[in-house]
Coordinates of C-alpha atoms in Angstrom, one line a residue:
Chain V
X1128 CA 132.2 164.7 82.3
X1129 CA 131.0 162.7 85.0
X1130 CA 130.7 159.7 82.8
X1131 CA 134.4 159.8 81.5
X1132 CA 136.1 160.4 85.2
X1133 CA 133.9 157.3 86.1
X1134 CA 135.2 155.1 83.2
X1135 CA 138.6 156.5 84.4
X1136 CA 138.9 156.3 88.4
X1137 CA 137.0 152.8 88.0
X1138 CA 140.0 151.2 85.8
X1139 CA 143.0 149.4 88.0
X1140 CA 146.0 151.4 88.0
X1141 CA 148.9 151.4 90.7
X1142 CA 152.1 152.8 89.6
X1143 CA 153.8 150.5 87.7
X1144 CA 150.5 148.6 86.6
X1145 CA 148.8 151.3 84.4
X1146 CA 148.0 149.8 81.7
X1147 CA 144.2 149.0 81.9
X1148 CA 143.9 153.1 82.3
X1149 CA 146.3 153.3 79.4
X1150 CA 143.7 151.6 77.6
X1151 CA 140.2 153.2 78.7
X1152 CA 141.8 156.2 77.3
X1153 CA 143.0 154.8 74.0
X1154 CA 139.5 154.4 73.1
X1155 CA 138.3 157.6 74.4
X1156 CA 140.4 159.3 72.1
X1157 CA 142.1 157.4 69.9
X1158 CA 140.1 158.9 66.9
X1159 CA 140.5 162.2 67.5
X1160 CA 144.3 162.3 67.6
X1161 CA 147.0 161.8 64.6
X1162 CA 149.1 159.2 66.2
X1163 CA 148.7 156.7 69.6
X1164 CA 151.9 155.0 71.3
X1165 CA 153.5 154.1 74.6
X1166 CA 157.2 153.7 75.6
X1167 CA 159.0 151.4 77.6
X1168 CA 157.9 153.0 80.9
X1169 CA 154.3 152.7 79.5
X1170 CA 153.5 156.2 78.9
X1171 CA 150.6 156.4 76.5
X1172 CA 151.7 159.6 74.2
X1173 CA 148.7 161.1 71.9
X1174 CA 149.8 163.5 69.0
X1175 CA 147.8 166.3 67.5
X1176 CA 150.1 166.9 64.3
X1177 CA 150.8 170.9 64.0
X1178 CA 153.4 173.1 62.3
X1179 CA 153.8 175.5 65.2
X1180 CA 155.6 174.7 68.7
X1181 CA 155.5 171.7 70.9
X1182 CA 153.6 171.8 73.5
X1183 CA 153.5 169.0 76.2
X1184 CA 150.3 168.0 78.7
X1185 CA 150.8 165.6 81.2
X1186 CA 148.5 164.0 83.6
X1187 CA 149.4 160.9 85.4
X1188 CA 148.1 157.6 85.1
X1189 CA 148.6 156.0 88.7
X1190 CA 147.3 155.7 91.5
X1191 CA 148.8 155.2 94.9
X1192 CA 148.0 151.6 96.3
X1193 CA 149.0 148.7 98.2
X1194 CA 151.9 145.6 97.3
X1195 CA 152.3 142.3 98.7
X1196 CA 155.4 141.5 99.9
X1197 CA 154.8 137.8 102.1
X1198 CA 151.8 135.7 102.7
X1199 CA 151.9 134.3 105.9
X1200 CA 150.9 130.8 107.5
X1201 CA 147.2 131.4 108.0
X1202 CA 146.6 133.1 104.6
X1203 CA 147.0 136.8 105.5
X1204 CA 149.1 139.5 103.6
X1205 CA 151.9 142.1 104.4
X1206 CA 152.2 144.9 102.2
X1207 CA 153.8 148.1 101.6
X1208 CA 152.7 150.9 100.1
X1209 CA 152.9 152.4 96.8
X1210 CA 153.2 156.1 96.5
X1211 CA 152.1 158.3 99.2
X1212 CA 149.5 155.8 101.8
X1213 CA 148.3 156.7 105.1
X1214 CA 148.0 153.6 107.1
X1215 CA 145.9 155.3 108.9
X1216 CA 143.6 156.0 106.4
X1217 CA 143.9 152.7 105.3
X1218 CA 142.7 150.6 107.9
X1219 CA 139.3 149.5 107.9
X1220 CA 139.2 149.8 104.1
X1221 CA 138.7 147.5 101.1
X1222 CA 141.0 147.3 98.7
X1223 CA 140.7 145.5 95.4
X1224 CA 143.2 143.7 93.3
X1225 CA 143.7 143.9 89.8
X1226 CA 141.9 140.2 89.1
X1227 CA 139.0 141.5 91.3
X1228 CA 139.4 140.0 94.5
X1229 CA 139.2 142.0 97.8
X1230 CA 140.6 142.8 100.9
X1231 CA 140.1 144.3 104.3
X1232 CA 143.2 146.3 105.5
X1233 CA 143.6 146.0 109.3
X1234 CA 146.4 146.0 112.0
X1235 CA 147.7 144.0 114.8
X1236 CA 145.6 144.8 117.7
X1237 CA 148.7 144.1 120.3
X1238 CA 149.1 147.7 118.9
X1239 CA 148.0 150.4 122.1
X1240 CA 149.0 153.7 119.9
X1241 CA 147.4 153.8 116.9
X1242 CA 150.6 156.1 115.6
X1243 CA 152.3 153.0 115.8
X1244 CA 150.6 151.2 113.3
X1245 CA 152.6 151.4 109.9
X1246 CA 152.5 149.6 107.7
X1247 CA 154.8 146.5 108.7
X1248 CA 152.1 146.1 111.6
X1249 CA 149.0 146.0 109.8
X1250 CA 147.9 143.8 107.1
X1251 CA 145.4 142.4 104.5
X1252 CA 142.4 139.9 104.9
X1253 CA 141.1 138.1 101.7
X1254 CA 139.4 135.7 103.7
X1255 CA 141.8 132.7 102.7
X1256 CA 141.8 129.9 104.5
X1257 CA 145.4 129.2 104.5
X1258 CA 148.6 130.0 103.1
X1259 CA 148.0 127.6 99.6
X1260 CA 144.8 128.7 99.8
X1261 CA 146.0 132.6 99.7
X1262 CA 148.6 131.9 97.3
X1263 CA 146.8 130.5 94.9
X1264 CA 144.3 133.7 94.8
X1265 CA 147.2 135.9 94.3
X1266 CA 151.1 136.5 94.7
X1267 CA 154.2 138.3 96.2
X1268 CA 154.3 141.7 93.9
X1269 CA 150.4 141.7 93.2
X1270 CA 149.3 145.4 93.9
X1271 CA 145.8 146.4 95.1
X1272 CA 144.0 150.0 95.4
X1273 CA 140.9 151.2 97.2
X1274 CA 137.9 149.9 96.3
X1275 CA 134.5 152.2 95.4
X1276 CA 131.9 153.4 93.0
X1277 CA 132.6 156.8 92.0
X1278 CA 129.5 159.3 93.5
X1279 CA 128.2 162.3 91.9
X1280 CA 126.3 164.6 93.9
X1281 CA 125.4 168.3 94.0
X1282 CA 127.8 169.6 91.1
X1283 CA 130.9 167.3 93.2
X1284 CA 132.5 163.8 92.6
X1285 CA 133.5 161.6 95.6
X1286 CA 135.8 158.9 94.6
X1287 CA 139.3 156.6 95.1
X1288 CA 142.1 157.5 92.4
X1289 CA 140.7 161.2 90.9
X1290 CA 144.6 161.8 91.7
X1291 CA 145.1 162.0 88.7
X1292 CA 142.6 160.4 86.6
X1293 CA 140.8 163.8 86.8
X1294 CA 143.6 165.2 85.3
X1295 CA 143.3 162.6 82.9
X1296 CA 140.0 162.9 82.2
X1297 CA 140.6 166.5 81.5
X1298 CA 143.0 166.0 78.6
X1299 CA 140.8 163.2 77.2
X1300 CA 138.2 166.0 76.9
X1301 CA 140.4 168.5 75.2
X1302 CA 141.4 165.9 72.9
X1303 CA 137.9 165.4 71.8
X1304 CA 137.1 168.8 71.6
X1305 CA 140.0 168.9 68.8
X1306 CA 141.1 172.9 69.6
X1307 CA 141.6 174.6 66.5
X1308 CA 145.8 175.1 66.9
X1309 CA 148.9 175.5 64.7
X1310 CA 151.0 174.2 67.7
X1311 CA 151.6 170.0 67.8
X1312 CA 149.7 169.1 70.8
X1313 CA 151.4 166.0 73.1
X1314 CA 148.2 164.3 75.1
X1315 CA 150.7 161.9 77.2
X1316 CA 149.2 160.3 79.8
X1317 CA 152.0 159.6 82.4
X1318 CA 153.2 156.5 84.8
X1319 CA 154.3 155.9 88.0
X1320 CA 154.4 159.8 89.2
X1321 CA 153.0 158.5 92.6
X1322 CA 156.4 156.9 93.0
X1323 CA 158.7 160.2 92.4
X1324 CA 157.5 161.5 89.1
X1325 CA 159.1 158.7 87.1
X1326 CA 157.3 157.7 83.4
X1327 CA 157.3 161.8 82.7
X1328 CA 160.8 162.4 82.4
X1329 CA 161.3 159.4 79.6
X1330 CA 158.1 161.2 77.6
X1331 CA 159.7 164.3 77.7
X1332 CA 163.0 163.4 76.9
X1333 CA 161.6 161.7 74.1
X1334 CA 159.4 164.3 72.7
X1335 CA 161.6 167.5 73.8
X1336 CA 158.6 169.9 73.9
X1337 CA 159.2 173.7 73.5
X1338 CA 156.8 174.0 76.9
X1339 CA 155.0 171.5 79.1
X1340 CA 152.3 171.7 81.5
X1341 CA 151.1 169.2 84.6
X1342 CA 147.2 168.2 84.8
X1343 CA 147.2 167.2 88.5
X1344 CA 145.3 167.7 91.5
X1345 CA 145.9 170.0 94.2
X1346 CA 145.1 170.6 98.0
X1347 CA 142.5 173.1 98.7
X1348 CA 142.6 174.6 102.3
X1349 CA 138.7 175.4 102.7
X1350 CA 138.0 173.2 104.9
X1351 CA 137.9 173.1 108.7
X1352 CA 141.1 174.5 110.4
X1353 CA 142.8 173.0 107.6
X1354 CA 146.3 174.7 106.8
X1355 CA 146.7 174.1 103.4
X1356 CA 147.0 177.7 101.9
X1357 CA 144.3 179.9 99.7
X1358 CA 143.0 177.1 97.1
X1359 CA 138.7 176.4 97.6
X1360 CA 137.0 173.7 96.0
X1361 CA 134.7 175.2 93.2
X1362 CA 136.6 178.4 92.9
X1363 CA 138.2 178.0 89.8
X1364 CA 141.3 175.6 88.5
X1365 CA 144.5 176.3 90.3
X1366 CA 147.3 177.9 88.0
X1367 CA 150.3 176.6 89.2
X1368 CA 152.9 179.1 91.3
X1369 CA 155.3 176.3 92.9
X1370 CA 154.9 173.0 94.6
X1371 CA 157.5 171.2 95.6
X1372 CA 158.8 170.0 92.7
X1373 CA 158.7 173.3 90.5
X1374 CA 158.6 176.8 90.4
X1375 CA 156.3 177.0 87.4
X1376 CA 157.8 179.6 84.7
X1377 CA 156.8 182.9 84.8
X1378 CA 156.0 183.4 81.1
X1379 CA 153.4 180.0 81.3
X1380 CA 152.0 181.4 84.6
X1381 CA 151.2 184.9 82.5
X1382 CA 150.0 183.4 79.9
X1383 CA 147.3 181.1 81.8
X1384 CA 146.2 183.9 84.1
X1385 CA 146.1 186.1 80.7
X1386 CA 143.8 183.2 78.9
X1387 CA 141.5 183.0 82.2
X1388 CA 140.7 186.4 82.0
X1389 CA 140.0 187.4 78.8
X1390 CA 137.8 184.3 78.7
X1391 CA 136.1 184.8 82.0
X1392 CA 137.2 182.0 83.1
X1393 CA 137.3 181.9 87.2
X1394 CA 141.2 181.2 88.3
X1395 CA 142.9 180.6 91.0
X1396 CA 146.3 180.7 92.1
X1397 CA 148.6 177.7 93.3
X1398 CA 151.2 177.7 95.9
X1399 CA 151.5 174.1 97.3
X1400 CA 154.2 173.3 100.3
X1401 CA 154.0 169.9 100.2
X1402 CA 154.0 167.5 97.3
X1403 CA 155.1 167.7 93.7
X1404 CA 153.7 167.3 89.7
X1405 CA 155.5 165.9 86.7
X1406 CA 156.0 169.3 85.5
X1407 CA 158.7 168.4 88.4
X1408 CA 160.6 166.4 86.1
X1409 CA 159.9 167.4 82.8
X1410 CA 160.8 171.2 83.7
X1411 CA 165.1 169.9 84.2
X1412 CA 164.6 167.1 81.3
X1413 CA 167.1 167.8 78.6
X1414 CA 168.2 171.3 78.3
X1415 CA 165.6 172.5 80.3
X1416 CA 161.6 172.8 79.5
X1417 CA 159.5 175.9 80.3
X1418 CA 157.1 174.1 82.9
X1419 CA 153.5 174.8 84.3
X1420 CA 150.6 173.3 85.6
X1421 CA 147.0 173.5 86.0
X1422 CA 145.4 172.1 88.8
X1423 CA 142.3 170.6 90.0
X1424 CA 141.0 171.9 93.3
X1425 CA 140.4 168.4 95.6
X1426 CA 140.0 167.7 99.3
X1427 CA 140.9 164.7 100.9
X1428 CA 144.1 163.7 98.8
X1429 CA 145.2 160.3 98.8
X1430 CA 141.9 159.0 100.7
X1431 CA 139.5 156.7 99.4
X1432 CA 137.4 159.4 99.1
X1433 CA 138.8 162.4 97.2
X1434 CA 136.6 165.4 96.2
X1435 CA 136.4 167.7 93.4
X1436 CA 133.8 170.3 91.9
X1437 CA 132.6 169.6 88.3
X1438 CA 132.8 173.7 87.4
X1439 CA 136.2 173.3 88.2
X1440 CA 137.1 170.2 85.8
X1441 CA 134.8 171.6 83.1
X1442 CA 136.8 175.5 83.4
X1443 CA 140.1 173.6 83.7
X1444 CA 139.5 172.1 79.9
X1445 CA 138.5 175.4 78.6
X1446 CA 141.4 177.3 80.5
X1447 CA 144.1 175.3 78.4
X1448 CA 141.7 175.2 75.1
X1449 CA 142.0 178.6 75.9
X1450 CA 145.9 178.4 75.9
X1451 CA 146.9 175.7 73.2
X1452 CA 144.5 178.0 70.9
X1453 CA 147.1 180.9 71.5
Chain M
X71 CA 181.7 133.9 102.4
X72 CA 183.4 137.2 102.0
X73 CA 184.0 141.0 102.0
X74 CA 182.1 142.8 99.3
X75 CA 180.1 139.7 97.8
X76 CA 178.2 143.2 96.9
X77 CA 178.4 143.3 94.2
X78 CA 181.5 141.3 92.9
X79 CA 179.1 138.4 92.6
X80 CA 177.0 140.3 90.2
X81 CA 180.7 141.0 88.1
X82 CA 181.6 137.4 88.2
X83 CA 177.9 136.5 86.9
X84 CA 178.3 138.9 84.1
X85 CA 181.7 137.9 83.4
X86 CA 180.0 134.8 83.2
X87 CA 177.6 135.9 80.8
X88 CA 180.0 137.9 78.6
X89 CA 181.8 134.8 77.3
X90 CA 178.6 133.7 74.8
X91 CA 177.2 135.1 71.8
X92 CA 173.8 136.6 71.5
X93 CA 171.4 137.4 68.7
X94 CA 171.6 141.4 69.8
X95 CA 174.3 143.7 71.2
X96 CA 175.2 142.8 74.7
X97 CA 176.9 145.9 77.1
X98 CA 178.4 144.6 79.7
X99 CA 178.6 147.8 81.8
X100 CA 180.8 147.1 85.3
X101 CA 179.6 150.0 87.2
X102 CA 181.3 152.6 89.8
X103 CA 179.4 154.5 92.5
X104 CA 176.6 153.2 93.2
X105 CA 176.9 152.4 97.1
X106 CA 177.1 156.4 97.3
X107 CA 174.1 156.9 95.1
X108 CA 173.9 154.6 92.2
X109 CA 175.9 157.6 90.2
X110 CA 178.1 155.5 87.4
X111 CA 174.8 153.9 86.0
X112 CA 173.3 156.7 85.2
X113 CA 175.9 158.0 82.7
X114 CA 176.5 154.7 81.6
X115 CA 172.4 154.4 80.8
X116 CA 172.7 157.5 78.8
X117 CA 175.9 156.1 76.7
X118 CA 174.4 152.8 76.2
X119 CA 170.7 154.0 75.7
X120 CA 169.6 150.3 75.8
X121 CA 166.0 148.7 75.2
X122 CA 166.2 146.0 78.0
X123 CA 168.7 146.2 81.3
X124 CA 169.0 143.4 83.2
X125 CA 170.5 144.6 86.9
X126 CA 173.2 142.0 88.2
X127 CA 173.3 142.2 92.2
X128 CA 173.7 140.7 95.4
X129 CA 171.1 141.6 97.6
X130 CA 169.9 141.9 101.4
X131 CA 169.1 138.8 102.8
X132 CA 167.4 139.0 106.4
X133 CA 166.4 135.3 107.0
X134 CA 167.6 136.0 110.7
X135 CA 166.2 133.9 114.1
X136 CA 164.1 136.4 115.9
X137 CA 162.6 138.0 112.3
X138 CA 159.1 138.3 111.2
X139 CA 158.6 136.3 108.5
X140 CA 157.5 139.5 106.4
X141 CA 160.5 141.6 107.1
X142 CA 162.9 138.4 105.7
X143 CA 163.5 140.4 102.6
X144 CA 164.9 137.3 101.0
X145 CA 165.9 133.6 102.2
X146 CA 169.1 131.8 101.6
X147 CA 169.1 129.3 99.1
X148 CA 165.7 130.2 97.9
X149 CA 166.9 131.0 94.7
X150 CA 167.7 134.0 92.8
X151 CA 166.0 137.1 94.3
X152 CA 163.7 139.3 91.7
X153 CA 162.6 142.9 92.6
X154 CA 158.9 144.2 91.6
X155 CA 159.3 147.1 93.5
X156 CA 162.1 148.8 96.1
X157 CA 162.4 152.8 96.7
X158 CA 164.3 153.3 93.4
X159 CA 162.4 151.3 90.8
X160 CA 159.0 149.5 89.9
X161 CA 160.3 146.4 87.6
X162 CA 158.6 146.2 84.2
X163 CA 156.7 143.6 84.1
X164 CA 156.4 141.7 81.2
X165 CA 160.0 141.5 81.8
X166 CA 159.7 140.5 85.2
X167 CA 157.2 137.5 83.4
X168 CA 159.3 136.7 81.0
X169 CA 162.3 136.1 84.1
X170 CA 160.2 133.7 86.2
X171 CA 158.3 132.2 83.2
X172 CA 161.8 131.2 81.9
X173 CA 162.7 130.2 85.6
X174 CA 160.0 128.1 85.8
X175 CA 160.9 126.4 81.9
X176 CA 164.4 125.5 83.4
X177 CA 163.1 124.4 86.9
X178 CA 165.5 127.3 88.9
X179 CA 163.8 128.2 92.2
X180 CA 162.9 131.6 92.4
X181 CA 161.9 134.4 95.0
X182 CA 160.4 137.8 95.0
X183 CA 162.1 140.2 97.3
X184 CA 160.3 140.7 100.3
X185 CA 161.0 144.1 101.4
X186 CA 160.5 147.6 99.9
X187 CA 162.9 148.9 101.1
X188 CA 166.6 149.7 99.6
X189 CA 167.3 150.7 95.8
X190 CA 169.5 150.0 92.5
X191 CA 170.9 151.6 90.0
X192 CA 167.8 150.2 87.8
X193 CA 166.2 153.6 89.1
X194 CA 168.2 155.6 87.3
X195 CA 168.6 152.9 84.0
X196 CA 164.9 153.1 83.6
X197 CA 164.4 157.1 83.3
X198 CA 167.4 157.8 81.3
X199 CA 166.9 158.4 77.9
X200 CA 163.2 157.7 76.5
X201 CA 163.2 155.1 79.2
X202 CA 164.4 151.4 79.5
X203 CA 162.4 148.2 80.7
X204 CA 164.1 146.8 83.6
X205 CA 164.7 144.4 85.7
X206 CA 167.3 143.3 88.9
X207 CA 168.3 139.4 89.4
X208 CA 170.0 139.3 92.7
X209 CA 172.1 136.4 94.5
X210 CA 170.9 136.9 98.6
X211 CA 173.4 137.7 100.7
X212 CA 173.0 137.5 104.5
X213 CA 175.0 140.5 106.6
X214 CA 175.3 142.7 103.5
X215 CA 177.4 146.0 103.9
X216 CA 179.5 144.4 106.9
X217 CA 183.2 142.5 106.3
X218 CA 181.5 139.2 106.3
X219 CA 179.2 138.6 103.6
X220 CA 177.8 134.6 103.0
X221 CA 175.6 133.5 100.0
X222 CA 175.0 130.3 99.3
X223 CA 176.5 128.2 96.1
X224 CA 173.0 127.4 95.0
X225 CA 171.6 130.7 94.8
X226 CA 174.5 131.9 93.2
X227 CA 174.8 129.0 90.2
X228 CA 171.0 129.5 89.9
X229 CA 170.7 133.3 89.5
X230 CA 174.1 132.6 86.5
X231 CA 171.9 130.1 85.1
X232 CA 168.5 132.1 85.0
X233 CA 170.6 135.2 83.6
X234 CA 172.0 133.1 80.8
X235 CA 168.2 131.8 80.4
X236 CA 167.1 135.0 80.2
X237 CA 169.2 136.4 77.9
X238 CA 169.3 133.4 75.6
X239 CA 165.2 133.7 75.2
X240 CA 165.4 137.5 75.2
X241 CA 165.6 138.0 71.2
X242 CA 162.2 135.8 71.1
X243 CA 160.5 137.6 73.8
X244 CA 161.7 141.5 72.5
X245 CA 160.0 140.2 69.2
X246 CA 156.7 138.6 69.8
X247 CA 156.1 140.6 72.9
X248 CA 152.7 139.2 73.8
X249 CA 152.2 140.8 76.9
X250 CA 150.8 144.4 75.8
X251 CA 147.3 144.7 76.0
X252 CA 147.0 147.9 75.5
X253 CA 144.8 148.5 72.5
X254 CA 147.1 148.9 69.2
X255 CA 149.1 151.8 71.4
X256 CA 152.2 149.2 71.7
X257 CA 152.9 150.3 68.0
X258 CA 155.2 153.1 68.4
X259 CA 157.6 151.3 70.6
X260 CA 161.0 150.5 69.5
X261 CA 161.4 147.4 69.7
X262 CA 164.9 147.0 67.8
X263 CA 166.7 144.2 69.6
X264 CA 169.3 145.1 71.3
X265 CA 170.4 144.6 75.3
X266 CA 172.4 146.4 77.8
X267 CA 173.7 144.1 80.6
X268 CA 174.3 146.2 83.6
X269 CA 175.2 144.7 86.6
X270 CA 174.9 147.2 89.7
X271 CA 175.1 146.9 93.8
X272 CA 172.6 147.1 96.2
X273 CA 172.2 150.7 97.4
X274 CA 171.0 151.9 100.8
X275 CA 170.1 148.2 101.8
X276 CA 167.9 148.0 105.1
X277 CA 170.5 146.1 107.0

């Protein structure tokens, strides 16, 4: 499991841009599905021909990152963010652009109070010696993410981007496990969530599935002082309650917790505050879809270095072989 | 200069644009509401339900004394302004490539817009339906959203000529397509030529 979140968190993939994840996971499972495609918003939809219901899994695609918006006279670049970045956390970091070259984010140090330093005040360093030089390494719209080698270490991964390629990696594991199921099975791999849950609501609208769940990440609030609710790294996937984007549906929410227990499988509960899931989306697509989500337990959101327990990934892929199976 | 060059220059362009004939269905869609939250494109997207939208606007333009260079969000007679990203949309970009490649082939200056901020109505083109690939092309326009709006001629006869570029390579590019590397999973996609031409007005601009 380690292996395939390493393939998937090392491919380039800011919102918008997802297409080199679209394609680690085209060969991953690309045999063990009936049919492979992507729409116009470059959604990458796997089908698992059945005669029963339709049943939707998501799990986004994109990461958050960084875009260039001017290179100035001596070669260095503005940016703003994509999706959800902390200038804070971002300064002192690399970040890598999608042709490899990378960058040092830092600020302008006229700046006394470091809550002052957004993103219009800070910029990126390639090292260019001037503006043709800078220019002609990259251009006005490029994106960048964090850079990093995926660790693993003492049953966790540390790594950039596991929102969501964990979630990702999850159904690429379900799909190659090939659940024995009468129901049609939709692996779609989603785009540009981080930018307000965007490339899930053309996949549902185009497959109109009879229920849907979210494969995302969640916060966990185990660690110091932190206020993020009851969710603990290692305890058990998250069944989704509400975030805020969805109240998942009662029925789905029953029917996970139903699955984890008769399976032994460990199981926690989900009530995120802040942030939101595709199921956010796909849940008022259309006439309406029954919505849920399972989540992955992971510290440090959004930060070069996110966190999750491998027990956790692993029981998340038998929790919904577990469901689909029903 | 004028009162409400947003969006009426993006109306005359597609007027403009409406007068030739094209390999593929052309909807010219004149949109309401969208300076109160880009509301007529959206059920217009859903009627239409086109492949490609191409957004007609005029667009902030901050080239002001006294601005950093990186909060210009675009510069007067620069050329036609093309969005990758703002709050409402991420441009497709093959279609984005196909605009400046074709830019480029006809020697019209181009820029990117600067800022991030602000939104179109290609937000809510691109989620409706099973989704659309789009695109805005926008004419700068210094002291947007007041009474006195100024553009300059070039940009304006520049942004007409690109959009009649575009559109008149757009049957050749819809077909041959050679911008998805994505292993074989391009197969699906309906590619059944066809174009809706919205033309839509800058939203909550950061003037």
């Amino acid at each position: 499991m380690f292996k395939t979140i390493s393939k998937l968190v090392n491919a380039f993939g800011p919102s918008g841009c997802e297409k080199q994840v679209a394609g680690v996971i085209t060969n991953m499972i690309e045999d063990r599905v009936d049919e492979i495609r992507s729409d116009a918003m470059g959604n990458l939809i796997a089908v698992k021909r059945g005669s029963g219901k339709k049943i939707m899994l998501a799990a986004h695609m994109d990461e958050i990152g960084l875009i260039v918006t001017t290179i100035d006279e001596k070669g260095f670049l503005r940016f703003g963010t994509v999706g959800g970045v902390s200038p804070l956390i971002s300064l002192g970091q690399r970040v890598v652009f999608e042709n490899g070259l990378t960058g040092v984010v830092w600020y302008e140090e006229s700046i006394e109070n470091m809550k002052d330093a957004k993103p219009d005040k800070m910029y990126i360093d390639i090292g260019a010696r001037s503006e043709e030089h800078a220019k002609e390494l990259v251009g006005i719209g490029d994106m960048a993410v964090f850079a990093g080698q995926p660790v693993g270490q003492n049953g966790v991964v540390i790594s950039k981007a596991l929102d969501d390629r964990v979630g990702c990696a999850v159904l690429a594991e379900l799909a190659r496990r090939c659940p024995e199921t009468d129901h049609e099975i939709y692996y779609v791999f989603t785009t540009q969530e981080e930018v307000g849950l965007r490339g899930a609501r053309t996949a549902a609208y185009s497959i109109m599935p009879h229920l849907a769940l979210a494969i995302d990440v969640t916060r966990t609030g185990d660690t110091p002082k932190s206020k993020h609710g009851a969710v603990a790294l290692g305890k058990g996937p998250a069944i989704k309650v509400k975030d805020n984007s969805v109240i998942a549906h009662p029925k789905i929410r029953e029917k996970l917790v139903n699955c984890a227990r008769e399976n032994s499988i460990p199981y926690q509960l989900e009530v995120l505050e802040k942030g939101g899931t595709d199921a956010g989306s796909i849940h008022i697509t259309a006439g309406g879809i029954p919505s849920g989500g399972v989540s992955i337990p992971t510290r440090f959101i959004h930060s070069t270095a996110e966190m999750v327990d491998l027990k956790d990934v692993e029981n998340a892929v038998k929790l919904l072989e577990a469901f689909i199976k029903r | 200069m004028a009162k409400a060059l947003d969006d009426r220059v993006g109306c005359v362009i597609l007027t403009e644009l409406l007068k030739s004939r094209y390999p593929f269905d052309l909807y010219g869609c004149f949109t309401v509401q969208e300076e109160i939250g880009l509301k007529g494109a959206k059920a217009a997207s859903y009627a239409v339900a086109p492949d490609v939208a191409i957004i007609l606007e005029g667009t902030t333009c901050y080239d002001l004394t006294g601005t950093s260079e990186h909060m210009m969000s675009t510069r007067l007679g620069d050329g036609p302004s093309l969005t990758v990203m703002d709050r409402s949309v991420i441009s497709d970009r093959d279609l984005l490539k196909h605009i400046t490649r074709t830019a480029d082939k006809l020697g019209i200056p181009w820029q990117i817009k600067r800022t991030i901020s602000g939104g179109t109505d290609a937000g809510r083109i691109q989620v409706s339906g099973k989704g659309v690939r789009v695109c805005p092309i926008a004419v700068p326009c210094r002291y947007i959203h007041t009474p006195v709006s100024v553009m300059d001629k070039r940009d304006f006869f520049h942004t007409l000529k690109l959009a009649e570029g575009t559109l008149a390579e757009l049957a050749d590019w819809l077909t041959g397509d050679g911008d998805t590397d994505v292993k074989d999973s391009a197969k699906g996609t309906a590619h059944t030529v066809g174009l809706d031409q919205n033309q839509f007005r800058e939203g909550k601009s950061n003037v």
